[in-house]
mmCIF file of C-alpha atoms in Angstrom:
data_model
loop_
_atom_site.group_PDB
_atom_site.id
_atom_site.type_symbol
_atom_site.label_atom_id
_atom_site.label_comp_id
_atom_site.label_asym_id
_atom_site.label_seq_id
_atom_site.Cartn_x
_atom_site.Cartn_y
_atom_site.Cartn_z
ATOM 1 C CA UNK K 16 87.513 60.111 78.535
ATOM 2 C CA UNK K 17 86.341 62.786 80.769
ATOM 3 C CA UNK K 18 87.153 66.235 80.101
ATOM 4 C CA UNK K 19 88.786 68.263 82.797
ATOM 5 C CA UNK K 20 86.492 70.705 84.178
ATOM 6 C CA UNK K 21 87.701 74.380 84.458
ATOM 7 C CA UNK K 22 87.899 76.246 87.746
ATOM 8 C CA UNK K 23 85.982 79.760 88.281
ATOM 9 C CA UNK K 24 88.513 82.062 89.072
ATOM 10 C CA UNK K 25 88.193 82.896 92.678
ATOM 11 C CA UNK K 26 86.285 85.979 93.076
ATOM 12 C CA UNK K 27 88.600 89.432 93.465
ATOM 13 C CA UNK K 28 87.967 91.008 96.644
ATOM 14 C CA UNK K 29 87.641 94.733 95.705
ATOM 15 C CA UNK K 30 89.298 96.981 98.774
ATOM 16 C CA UNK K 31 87.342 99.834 100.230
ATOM 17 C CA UNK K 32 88.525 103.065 99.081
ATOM 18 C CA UNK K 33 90.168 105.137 101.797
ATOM 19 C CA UNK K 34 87.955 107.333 103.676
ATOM 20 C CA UNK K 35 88.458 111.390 103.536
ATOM 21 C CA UNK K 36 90.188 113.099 106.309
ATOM 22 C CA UNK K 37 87.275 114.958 108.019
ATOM 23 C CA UNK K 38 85.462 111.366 107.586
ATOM 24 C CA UNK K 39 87.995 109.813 109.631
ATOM 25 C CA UNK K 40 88.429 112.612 112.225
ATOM 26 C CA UNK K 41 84.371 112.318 112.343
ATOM 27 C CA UNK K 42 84.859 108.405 113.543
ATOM 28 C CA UNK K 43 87.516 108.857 115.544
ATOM 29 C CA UNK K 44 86.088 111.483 117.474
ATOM 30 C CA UNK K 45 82.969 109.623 118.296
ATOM 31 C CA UNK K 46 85.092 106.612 119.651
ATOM 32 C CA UNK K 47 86.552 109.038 122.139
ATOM 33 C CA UNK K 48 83.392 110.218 122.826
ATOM 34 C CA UNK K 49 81.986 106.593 123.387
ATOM 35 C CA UNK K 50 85.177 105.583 125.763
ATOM 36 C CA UNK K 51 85.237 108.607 127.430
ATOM 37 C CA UNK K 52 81.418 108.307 128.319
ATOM 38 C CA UNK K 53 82.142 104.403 129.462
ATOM 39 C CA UNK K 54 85.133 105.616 131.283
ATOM 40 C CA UNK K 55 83.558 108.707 133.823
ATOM 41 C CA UNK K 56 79.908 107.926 133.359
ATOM 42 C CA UNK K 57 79.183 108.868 137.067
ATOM 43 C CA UNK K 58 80.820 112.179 136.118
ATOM 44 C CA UNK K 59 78.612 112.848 133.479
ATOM 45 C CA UNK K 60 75.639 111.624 135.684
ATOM 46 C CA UNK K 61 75.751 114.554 137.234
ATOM 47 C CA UNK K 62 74.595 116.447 134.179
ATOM 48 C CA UNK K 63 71.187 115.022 133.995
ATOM 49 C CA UNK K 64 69.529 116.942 136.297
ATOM 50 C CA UNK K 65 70.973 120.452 134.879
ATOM 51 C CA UNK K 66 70.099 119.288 131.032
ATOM 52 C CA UNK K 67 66.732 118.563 132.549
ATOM 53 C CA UNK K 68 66.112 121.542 134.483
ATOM 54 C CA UNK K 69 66.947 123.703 131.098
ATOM 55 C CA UNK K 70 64.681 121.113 129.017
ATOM 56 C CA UNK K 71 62.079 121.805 131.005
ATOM 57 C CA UNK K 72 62.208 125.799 132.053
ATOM 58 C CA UNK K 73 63.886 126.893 129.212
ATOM 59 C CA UNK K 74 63.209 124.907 126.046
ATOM 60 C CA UNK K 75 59.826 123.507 126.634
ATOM 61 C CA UNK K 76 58.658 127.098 127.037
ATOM 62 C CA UNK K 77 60.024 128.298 123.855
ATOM 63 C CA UNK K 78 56.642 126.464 122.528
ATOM 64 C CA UNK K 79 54.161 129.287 124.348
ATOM 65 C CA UNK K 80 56.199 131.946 121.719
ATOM 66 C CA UNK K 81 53.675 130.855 119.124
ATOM 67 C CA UNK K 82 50.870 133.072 121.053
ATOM 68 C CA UNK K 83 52.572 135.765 119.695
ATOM 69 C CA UNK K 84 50.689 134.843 116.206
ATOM 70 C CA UNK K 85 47.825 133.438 117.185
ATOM 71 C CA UNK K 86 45.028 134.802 119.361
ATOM 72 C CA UNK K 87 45.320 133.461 122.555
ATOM 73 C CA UNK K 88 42.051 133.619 125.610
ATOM 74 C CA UNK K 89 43.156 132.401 129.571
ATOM 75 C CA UNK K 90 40.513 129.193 129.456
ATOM 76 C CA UNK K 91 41.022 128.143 125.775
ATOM 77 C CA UNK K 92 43.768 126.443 124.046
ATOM 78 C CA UNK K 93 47.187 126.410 125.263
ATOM 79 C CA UNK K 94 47.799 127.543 121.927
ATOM 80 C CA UNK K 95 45.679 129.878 121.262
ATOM 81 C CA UNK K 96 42.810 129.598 119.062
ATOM 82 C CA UNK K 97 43.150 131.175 115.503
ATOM 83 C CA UNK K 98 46.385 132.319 113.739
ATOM 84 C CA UNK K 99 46.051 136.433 113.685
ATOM 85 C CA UNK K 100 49.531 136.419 111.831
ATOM 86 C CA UNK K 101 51.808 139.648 112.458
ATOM 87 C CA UNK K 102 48.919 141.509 113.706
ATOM 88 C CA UNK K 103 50.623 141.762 117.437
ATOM 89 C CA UNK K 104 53.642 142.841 116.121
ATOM 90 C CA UNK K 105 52.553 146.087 113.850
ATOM 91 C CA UNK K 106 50.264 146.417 117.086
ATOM 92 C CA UNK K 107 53.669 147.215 119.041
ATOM 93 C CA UNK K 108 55.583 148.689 116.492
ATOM 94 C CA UNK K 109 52.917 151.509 115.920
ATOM 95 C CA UNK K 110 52.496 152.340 119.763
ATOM 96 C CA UNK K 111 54.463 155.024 121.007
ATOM 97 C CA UNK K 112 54.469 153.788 124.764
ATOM 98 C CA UNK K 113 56.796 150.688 123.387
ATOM 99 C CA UNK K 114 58.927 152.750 121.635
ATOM 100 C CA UNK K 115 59.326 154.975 125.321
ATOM 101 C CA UNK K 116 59.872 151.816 126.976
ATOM 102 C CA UNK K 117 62.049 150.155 124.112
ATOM 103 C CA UNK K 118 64.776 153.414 125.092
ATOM 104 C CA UNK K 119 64.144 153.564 128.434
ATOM 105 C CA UNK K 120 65.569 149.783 128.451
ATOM 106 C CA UNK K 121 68.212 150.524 125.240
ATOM 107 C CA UNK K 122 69.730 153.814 128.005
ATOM 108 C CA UNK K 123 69.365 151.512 131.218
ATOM 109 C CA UNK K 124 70.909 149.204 129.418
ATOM 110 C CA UNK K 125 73.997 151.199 127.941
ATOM 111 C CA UNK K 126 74.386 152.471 131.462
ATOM 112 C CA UNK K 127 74.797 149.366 133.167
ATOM 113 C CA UNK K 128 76.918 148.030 130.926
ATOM 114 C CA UNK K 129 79.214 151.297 130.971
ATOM 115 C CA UNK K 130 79.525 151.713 134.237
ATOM 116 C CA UNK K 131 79.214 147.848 135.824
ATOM 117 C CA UNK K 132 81.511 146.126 133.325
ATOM 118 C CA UNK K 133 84.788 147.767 133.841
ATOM 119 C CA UNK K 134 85.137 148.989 137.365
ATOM 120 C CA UNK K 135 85.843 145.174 138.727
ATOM 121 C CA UNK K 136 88.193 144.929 136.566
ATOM 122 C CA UNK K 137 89.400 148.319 138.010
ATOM 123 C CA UNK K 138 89.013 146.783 141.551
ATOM 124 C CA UNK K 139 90.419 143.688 140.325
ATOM 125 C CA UNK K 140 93.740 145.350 139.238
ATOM 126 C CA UNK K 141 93.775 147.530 142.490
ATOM 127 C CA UNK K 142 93.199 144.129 144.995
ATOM 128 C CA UNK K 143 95.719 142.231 143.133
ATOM 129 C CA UNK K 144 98.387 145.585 143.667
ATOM 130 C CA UNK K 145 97.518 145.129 147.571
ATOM 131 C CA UNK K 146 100.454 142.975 149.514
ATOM 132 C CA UNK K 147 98.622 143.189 153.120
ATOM 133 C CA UNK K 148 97.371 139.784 152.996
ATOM 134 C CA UNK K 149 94.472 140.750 155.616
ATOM 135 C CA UNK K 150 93.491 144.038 154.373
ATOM 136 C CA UNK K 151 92.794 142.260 150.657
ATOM 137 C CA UNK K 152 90.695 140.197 152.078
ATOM 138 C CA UNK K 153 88.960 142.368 154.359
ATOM 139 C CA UNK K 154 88.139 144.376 150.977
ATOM 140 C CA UNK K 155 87.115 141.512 149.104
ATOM 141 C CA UNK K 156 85.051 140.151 151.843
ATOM 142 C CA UNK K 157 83.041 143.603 152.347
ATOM 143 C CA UNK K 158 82.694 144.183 148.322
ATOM 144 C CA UNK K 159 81.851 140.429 148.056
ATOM 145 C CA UNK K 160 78.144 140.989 150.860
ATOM 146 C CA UNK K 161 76.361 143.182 148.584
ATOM 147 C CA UNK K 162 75.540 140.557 146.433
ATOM 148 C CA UNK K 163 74.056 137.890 148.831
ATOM 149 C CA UNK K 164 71.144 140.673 149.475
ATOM 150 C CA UNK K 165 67.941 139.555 148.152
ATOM 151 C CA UNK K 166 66.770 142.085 145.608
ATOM 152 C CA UNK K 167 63.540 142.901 148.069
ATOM 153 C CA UNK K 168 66.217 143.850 150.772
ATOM 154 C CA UNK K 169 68.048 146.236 148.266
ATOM 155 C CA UNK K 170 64.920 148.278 147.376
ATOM 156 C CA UNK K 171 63.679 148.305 150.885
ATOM 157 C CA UNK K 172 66.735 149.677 151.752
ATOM 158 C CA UNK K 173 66.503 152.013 148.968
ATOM 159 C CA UNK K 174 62.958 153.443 149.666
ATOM 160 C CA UNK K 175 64.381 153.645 153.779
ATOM 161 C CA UNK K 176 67.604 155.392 152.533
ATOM 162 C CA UNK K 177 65.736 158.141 149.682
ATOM 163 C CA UNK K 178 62.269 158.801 151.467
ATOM 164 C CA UNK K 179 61.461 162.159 152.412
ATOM 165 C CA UNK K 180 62.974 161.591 155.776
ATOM 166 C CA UNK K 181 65.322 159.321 155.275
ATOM 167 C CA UNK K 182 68.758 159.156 155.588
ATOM 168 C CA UNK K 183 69.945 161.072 152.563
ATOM 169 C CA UNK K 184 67.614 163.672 153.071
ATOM 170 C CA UNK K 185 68.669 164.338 156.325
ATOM 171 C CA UNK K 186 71.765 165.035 155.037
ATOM 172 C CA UNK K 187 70.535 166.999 152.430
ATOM 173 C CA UNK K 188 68.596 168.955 155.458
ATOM 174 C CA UNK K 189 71.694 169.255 157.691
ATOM 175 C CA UNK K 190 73.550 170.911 154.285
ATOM 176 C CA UNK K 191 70.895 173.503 154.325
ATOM 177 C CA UNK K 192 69.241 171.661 151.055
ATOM 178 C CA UNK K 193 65.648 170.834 150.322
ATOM 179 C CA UNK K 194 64.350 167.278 151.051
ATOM 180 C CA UNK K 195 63.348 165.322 147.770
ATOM 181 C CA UNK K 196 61.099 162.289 147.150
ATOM 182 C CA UNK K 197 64.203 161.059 144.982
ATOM 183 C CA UNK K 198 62.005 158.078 143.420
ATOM 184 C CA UNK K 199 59.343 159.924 142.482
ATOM 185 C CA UNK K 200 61.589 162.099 139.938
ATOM 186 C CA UNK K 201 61.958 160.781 136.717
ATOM 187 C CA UNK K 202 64.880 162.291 136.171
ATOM 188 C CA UNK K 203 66.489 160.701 139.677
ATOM 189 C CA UNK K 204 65.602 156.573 138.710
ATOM 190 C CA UNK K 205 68.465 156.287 136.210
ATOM 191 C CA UNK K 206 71.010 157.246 139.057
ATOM 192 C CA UNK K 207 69.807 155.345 141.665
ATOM 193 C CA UNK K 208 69.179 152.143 139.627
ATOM 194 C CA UNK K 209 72.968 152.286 138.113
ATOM 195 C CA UNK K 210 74.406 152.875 141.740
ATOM 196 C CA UNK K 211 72.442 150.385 142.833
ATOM 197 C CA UNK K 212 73.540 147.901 140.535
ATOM 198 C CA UNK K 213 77.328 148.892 140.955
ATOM 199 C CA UNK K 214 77.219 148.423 145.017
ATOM 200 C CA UNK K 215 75.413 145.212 144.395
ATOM 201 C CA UNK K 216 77.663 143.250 141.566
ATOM 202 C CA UNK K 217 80.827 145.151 141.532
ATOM 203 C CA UNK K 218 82.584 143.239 144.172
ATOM 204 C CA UNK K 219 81.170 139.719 142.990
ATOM 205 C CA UNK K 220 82.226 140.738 139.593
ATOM 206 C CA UNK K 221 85.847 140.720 140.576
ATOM 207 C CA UNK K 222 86.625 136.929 141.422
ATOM 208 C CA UNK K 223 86.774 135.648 137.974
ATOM 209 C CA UNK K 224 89.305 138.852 137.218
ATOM 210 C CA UNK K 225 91.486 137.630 140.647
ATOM 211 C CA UNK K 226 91.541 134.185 139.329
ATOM 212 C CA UNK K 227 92.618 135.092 135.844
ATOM 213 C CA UNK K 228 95.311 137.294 137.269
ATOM 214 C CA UNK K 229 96.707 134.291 139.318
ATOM 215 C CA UNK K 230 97.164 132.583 135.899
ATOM 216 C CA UNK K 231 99.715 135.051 134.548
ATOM 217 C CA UNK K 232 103.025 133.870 134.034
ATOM 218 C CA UNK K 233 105.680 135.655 136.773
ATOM 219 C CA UNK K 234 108.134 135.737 134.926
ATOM 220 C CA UNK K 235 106.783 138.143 132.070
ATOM 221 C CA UNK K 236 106.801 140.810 134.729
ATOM 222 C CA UNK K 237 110.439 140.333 135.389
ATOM 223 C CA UNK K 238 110.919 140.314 131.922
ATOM 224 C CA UNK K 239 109.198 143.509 131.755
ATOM 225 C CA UNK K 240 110.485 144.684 134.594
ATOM 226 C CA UNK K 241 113.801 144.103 133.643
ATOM 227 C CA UNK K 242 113.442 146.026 130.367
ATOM 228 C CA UNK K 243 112.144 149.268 132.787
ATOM 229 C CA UNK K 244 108.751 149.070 132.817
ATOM 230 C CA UNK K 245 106.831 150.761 135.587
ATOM 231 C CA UNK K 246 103.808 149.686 137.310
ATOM 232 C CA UNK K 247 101.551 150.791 134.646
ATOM 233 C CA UNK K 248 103.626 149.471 132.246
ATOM 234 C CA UNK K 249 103.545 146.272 133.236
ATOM 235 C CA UNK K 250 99.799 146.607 133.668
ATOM 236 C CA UNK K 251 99.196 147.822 130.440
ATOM 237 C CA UNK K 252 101.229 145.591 128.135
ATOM 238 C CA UNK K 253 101.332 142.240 130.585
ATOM 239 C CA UNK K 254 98.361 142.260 132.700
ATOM 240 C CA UNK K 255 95.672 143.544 130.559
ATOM 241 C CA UNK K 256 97.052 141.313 127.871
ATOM 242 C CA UNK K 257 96.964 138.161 130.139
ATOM 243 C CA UNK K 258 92.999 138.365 131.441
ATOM 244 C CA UNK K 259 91.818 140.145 127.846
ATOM 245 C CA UNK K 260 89.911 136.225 127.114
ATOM 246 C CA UNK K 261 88.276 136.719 130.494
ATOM 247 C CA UNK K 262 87.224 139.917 129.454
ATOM 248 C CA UNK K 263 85.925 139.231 126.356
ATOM 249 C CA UNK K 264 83.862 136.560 126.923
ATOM 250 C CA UNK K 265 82.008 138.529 130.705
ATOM 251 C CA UNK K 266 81.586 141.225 128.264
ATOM 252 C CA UNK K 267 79.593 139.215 125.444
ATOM 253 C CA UNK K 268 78.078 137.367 127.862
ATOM 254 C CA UNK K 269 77.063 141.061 129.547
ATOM 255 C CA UNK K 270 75.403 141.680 126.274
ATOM 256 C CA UNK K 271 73.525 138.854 125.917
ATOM 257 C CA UNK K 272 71.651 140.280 129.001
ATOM 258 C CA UNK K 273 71.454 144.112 127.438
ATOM 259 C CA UNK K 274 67.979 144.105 127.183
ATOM 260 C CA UNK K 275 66.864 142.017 129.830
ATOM 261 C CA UNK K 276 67.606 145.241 132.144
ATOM 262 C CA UNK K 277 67.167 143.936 136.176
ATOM 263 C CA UNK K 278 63.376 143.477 136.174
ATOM 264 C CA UNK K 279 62.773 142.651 139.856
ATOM 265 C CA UNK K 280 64.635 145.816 140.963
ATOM 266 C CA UNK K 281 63.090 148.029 138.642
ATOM 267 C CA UNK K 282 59.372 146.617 139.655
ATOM 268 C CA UNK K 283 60.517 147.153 143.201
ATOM 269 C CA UNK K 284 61.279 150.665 142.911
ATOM 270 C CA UNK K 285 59.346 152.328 140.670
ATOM 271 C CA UNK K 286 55.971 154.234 140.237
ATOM 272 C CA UNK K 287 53.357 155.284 137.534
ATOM 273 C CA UNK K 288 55.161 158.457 138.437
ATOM 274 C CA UNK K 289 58.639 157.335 137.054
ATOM 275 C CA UNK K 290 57.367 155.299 133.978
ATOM 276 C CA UNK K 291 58.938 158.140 131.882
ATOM 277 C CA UNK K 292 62.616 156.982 132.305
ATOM 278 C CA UNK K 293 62.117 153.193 134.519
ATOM 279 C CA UNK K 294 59.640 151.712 132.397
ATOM 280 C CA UNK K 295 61.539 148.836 130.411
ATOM 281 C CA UNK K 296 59.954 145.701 128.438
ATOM 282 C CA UNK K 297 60.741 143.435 131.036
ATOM 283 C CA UNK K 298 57.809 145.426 133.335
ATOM 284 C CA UNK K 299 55.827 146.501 130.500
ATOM 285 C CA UNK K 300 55.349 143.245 129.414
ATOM 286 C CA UNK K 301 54.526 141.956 132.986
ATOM 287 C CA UNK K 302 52.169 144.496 133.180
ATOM 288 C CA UNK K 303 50.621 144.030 129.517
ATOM 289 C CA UNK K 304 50.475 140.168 129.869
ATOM 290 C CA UNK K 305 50.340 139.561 133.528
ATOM 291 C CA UNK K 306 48.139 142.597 135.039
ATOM 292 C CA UNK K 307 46.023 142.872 131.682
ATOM 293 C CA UNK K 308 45.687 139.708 130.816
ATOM 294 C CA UNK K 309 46.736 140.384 126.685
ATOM 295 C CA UNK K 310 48.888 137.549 126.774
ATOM 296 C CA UNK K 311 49.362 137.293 122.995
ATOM 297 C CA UNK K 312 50.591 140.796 122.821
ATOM 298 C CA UNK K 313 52.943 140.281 125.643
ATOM 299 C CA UNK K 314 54.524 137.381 123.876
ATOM 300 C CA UNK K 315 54.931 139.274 120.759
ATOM 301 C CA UNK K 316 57.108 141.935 122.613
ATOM 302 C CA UNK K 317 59.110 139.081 124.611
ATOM 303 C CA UNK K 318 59.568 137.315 121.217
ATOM 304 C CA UNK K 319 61.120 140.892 119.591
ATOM 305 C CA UNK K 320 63.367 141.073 122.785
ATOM 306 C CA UNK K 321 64.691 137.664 122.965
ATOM 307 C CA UNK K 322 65.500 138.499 119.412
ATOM 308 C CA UNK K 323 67.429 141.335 119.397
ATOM 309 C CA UNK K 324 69.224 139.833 122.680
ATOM 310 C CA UNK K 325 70.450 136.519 119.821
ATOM 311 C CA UNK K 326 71.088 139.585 117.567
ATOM 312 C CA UNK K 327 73.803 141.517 120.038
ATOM 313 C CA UNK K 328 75.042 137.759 121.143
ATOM 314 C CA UNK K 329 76.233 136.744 118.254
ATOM 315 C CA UNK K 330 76.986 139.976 116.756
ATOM 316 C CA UNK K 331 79.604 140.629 120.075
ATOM 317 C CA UNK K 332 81.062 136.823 118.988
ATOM 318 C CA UNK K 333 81.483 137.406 115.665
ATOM 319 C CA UNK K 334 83.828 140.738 116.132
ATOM 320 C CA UNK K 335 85.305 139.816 118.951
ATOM 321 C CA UNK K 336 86.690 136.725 117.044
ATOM 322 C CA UNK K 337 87.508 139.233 113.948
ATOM 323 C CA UNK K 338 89.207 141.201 116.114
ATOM 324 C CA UNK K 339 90.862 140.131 119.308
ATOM 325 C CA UNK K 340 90.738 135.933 118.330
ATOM 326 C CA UNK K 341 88.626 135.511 121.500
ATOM 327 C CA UNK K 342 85.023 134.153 121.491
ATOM 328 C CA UNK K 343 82.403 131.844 123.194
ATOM 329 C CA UNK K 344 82.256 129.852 119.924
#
C-alpha cells in the first residue's frame, strides 16, 4: 500500500506594508504631473523655446565664472590656463577704486530703490481714486510712453536737455542763473540718473498695482465704509492690505536687481569726469574686462556681485515670509 503523500502548504503571500504619507503624496503628485502633461502638451510646448533661451544665455554661461580662478589669455583656453586660486579676488578687495565703485553702486542703488519703488504705487492709488473714465486713461497712457524709449534716446535727450545751452540752462539763464555743464559735476549724476529712472519706469510700474486693485473685494469698502471710514481709511486698512502680496514680491524682486544698477544708462551718460559718484561695477567691469582685456579679474568682480545679489534675494524672501507670510518661495 502506497502512502499518501503530504501537500506543501501553499506559500503565504506576505502584503506590502503601507507606504508613508509624504511617500504617497510623492506618487500621487507625479501621476498628476504625468496626466496633466498628456492632457495640454501643446500648452506646455510653448515652454521649450523660453527653457532654451535661459539654458543657453543664462546657464551655459555660468561655466565662464571659473576664469575668475584661473588665469585666463584671449587666444588660449576657454578656460583659462592655470588655476591662480583667490588671487583675483584679494586683487579687488585691496584696491581702493572697487571699493569707490562698490558705494557708488550700494548709493545708486539705495536711491533707486527709495525713490522708484513706491511712487507707482502712489500713482497707482491716485489713478484708481480718478472716476473720469478718459482722463485715467489719458494719464496712464502719457506715464505708460516713457518706457518704450530706447535707453540711447533717453540719454540723448538728456545730454540735449543739460548741455551748456540746452534747454535747462536756458532757463537757468532767463532766471538770471549761471549755465552749468550738469554732467560733468559729480555731484549733479546722482540726480539726474534717479529722475531719469523715475520718468522712465514710474508709469509702467503701475499696471501690476491697477490690476491688483481690481482684485479687491467691493464689498470690504462698504463694510468699511459703513463703519465710518474715510477715504484714507479705507486706503489704509483695505487697500494697502489687499495689493501688500503684489508689493512684496516687486519689491524682492527690486532687490534682486540692487546691484545690477542700469548699466546702459549710466555708460551713456557719464565721463572720466563723473567716475567719482557714476562709476558702478556694472561699467567698471566692462571697462576692466572689455576695454582692458583682464578678463579673469573682471569675472572675479561679476562673480562677488552676482553673489551678494543671491545674498539680498533670498535674504528679502526669508523676512518677508517671517514677517508679512508673503514670498516668491
Amino acid at each position: 500500500m502506497s502512502t499518501p503523500k503530504i501537500l506543501d502548504p501553499p506559500p503565504t503571500t506576505m502584503a506590502e506594508p503601507p507606504l508613508p504619507p509624504v511617500a504617497r503624496k510623492v506618487r500621487k503628485g507625479r501621476r498628476s504631473w504625468r496626466r496633466a502633461l498628456r492632457r495640454d502638451w501643446q500648452l506646455y510646448s510653448l515652454a521649450i523655446l523660453p527653457l532654451l533661451f535661459f539654458v543657453i544665455f543664462r546657464y551655459l554661461p555660468m561655466l565662464g565664472n571659473v576664469i575668475a580662478f584661473r588665469r585666463f589669455r584671449p587666444g588660449g583656453g576657454i578656460f583659462g590656463e592655470y588655476w591662480v586660486g583667490l588671487r583675483y579676488v584679494k586683487m579687488f578687495l585691496g584696491d581702493p577704486t572697487f571699493w569707490n565703485v562698490f558705494t557708488n553702486t550700494l548709493v545708486l542703488g539705495g536711491l533707486t530703490l527709495l525713490v522708484c519703488f513706491p511712487l507707482p504705487i502712489v500713482l497707482a492709488l491716485l489713478l484708481n481714486e480718478v472716476r473720469t473714465r478718459y482722463l485715467k486713461r489719458f494719464v496712464q497712457s502719457v506715464s505708460y510712453l516713457p518706457h518704450f524709449l530706447s535707453i540711447v534716446i533717453v540719454a540723448g535727450m538728456l545730454m540735449q536737455m543739460l548741455s551748456v545751452d540746452g534747454v535747462v540752462n536756458q532757463l537757468v539763464s532767463a532766471l538770471g542763473g549761471e549755465p552749468t555743464a550738469f554732467l560733468q559735476k559729480p555731484e549733479w549724476f546722482r540726480t539726474i540718473y534717479v529722475s531719469s529712472e523715475l520718468w522712465q519706469t514710474v508709469g509702467w510700474g503701475t499696471i501690476l498695482y491697477l490690476a491688483a486693485l481690481t482684485t479687491i473685494d467691493q464689498d470690504l469698502y462698504e463694510a468699511a465704509r459703513i463703519d465710518g471710514a474715510n477715504r484714507w481709511r479705507q486706503t489704509w486698512h483695505v487697500t494697502l492690505p489687499g495689493i501688500r502680496p503684489t508689493m512684496v514680491t516687486l519689491l524682492i524682486l527690486n532687490i534682486g536687481t540692487f546691484m545690477a544698477v542700469g548699466f546702459e544708462k549710466i555708460l551713456l551718460i557719464y565721463n572720466p569726469l563723473t567716475y567719482e559718484t557714476a562709476d558702478v561695477i556694472s561699467t567698471y567691469v566692462y571697462r576692466v574686462g572689455i576695454v582692458s582685456g583682464n578678463l579673469s579679474y573682471a569675472a572675479a568682480i561679476g562673480l562677488f556681485e552676482s553673489i551678494i545679489g543671491l545674498t539680498l534675494v533670498l535674504s528679502a524672501n526669508f523676512i518677508s515670509r517671517r514677517t508679512v507670510g508673503t514670498s516668491l518661495w
